[in-house]
PDB file of C-alpha atoms in Angstrom:
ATOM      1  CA  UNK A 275       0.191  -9.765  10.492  1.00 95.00           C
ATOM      2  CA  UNK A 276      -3.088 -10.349  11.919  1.00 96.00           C
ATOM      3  CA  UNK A 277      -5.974 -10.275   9.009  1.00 97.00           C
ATOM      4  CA  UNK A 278      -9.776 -10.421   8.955  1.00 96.00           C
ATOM      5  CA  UNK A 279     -11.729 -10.788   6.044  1.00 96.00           C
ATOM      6  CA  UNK A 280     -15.117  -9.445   5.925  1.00 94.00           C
ATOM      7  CA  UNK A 281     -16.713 -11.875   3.251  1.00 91.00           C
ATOM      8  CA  UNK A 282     -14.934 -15.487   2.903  1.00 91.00           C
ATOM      9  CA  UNK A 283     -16.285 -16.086  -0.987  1.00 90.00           C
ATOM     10  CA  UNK A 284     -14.921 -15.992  -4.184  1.00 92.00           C
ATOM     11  CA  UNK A 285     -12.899 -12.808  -3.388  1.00 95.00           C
ATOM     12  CA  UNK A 286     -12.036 -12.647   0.052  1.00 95.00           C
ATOM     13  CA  UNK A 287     -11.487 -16.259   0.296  1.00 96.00           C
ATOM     14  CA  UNK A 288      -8.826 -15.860  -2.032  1.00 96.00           C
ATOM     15  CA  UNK A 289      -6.831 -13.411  -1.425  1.00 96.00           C
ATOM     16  CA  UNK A 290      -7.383 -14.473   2.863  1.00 97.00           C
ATOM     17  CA  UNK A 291      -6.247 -17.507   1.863  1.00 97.00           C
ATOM     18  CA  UNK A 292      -3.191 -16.252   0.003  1.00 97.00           C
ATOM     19  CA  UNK A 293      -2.430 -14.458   3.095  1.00 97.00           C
ATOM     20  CA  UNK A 294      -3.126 -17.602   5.222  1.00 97.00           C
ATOM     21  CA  UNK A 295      -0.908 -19.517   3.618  1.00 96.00           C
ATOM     22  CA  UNK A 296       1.928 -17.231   3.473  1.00 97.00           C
ATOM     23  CA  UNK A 297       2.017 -17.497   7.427  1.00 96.00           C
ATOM     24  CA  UNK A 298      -0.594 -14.476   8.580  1.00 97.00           C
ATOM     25  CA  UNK A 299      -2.611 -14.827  11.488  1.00 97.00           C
ATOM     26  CA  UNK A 300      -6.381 -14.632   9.241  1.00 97.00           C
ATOM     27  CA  UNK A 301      -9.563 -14.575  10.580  1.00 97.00           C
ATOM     28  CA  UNK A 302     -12.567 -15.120   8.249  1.00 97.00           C
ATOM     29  CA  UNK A 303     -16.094 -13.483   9.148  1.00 96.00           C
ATOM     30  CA  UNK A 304     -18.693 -16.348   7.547  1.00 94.00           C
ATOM     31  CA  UNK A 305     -22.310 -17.116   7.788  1.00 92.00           C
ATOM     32  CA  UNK A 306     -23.898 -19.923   7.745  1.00 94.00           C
ATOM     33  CA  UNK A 307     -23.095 -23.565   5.889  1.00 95.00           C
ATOM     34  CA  UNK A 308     -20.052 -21.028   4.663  1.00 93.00           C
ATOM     35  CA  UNK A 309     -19.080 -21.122   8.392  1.00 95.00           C
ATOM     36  CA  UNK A 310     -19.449 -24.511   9.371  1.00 96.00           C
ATOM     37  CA  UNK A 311     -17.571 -25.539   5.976  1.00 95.00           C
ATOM     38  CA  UNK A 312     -14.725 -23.265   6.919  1.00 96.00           C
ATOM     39  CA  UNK A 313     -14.907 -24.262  10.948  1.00 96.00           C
ATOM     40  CA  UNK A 314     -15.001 -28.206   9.705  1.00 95.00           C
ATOM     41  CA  UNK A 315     -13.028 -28.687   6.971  1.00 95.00           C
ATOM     42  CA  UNK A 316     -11.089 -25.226   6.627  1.00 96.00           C
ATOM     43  CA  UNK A 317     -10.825 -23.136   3.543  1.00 96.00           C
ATOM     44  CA  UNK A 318     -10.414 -24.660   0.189  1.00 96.00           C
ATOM     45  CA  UNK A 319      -8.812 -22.333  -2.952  1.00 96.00           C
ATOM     46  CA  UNK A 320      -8.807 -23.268  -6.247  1.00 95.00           C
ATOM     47  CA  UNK A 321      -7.047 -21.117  -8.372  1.00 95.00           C
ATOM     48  CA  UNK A 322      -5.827 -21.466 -11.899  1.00 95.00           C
ATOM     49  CA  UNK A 323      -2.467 -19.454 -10.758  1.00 94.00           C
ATOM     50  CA  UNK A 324      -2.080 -20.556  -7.729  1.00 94.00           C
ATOM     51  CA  UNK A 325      -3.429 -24.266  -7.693  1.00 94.00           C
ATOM     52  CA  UNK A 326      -5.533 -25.973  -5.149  1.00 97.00           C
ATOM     53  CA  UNK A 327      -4.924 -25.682  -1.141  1.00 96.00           C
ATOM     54  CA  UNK A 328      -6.857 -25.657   1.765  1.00 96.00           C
ATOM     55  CA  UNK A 329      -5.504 -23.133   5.082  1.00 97.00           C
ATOM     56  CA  UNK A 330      -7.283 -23.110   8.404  1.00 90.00           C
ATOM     57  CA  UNK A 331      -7.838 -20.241  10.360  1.00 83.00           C
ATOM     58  CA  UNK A 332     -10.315 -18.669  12.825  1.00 94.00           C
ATOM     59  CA  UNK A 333     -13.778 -18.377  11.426  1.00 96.00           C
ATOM     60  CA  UNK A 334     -16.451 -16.440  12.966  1.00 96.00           C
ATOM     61  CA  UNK A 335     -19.807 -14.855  12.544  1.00 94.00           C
ATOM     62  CA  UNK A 336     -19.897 -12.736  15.842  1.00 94.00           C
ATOM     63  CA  UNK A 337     -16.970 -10.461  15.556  1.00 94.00           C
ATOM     64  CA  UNK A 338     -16.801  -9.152  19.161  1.00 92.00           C
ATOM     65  CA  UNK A 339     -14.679 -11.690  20.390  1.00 92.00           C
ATOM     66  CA  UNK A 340     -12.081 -12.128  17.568  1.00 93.00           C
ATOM     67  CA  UNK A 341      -9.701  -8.828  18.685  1.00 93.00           C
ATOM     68  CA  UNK A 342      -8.141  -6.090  16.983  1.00 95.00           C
ATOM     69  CA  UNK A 343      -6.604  -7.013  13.826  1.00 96.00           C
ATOM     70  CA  UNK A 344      -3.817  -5.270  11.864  1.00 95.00           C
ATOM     71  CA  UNK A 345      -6.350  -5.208   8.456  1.00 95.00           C
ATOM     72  CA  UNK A 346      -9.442  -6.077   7.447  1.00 95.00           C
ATOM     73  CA  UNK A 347     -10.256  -7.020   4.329  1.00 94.00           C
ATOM     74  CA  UNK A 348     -13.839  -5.862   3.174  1.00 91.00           C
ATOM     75  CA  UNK A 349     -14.932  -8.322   0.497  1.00 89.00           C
ATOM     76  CA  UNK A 350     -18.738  -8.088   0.585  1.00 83.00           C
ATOM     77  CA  UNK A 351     -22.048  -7.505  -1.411  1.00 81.00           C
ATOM     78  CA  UNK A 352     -22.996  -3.716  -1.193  1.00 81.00           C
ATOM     79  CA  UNK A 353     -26.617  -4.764   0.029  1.00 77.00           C
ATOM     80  CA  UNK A 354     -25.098  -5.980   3.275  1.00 78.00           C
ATOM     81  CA  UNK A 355     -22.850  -2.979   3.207  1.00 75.00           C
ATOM     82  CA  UNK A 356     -24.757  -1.333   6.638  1.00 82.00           C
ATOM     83  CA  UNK A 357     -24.480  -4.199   8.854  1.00 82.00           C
ATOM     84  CA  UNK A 358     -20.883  -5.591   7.832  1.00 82.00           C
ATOM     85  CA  UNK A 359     -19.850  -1.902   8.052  1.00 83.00           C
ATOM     86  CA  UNK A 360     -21.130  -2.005  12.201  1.00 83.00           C
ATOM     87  CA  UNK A 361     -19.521  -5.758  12.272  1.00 86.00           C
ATOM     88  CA  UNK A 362     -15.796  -4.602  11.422  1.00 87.00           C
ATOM     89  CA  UNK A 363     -15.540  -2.369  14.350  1.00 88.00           C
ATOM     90  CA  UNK A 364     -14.623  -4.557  17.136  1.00 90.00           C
ATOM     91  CA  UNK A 365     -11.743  -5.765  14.966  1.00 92.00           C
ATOM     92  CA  UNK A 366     -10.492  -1.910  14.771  1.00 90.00           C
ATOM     93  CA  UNK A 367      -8.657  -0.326  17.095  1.00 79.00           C
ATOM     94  CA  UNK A 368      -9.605   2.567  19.275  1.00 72.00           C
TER      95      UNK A 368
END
C-alpha cells in the first residue's frame, strides 16, 4: 500500500514508520531540519512497545511530485490545518 503522512513527528512518525517497516510504500511530508534528518539519515522510532528502528522512505516538502497514494495519514497541528489541508491534494486521486 502506498502511504503518505502529513506530519512526520511524534505521531505520524510512528505509526508511518510502523507501516514502513511492515513493507508499505510511505512517503513522509517534512519541513525543514525534520526533512533533511529524514532525507540523510532516515526515520528513527523509539518506542517502548515496539523498540528502536530506523525505515527509509521518500521524504518531501513539495507534494506535487510524490503521486497518488492509497492513504494519507493527517498527523498535524490544527494551526497549520489550512495549508496542509491544500498540500494533501496532489496525493488524492481525482
Amino acid at each position: 500500500m502506498k502511504v503518505a503522512v502529513m506530519g512526520a513527528g511524534g505521531v505520524g512518525g510512528y505509526f508511518g514508520g510502523l507501516l514502513a517497516r511492515a513493507g508499505h510504500d510511505v512517503t513522509f511530508v517534512a519541513r525543514g531540519t525534520h526533512l533533511a534528518a529524514i532525507q540523510e539519515r532516515g526515520l528513527r522510532v523509539e518506542s517502548a512497545n515496539d523498540g528502536t528502528f530506523t525505515v527509509s522512505g521518500a521524504a518531501v516538502e513539495d507534494t506535487s511530485g510524490a503521486g497518488f497514494h492509497d492513504l494519507v495519514l493527517f498527523n498535524v497541528k490544527m494551526y497549520h490545518n489550512p495549508q496542509a489541508i491544500e498540500s494533501t491534494r496532489p496525493l488524492m486521486g481525482p
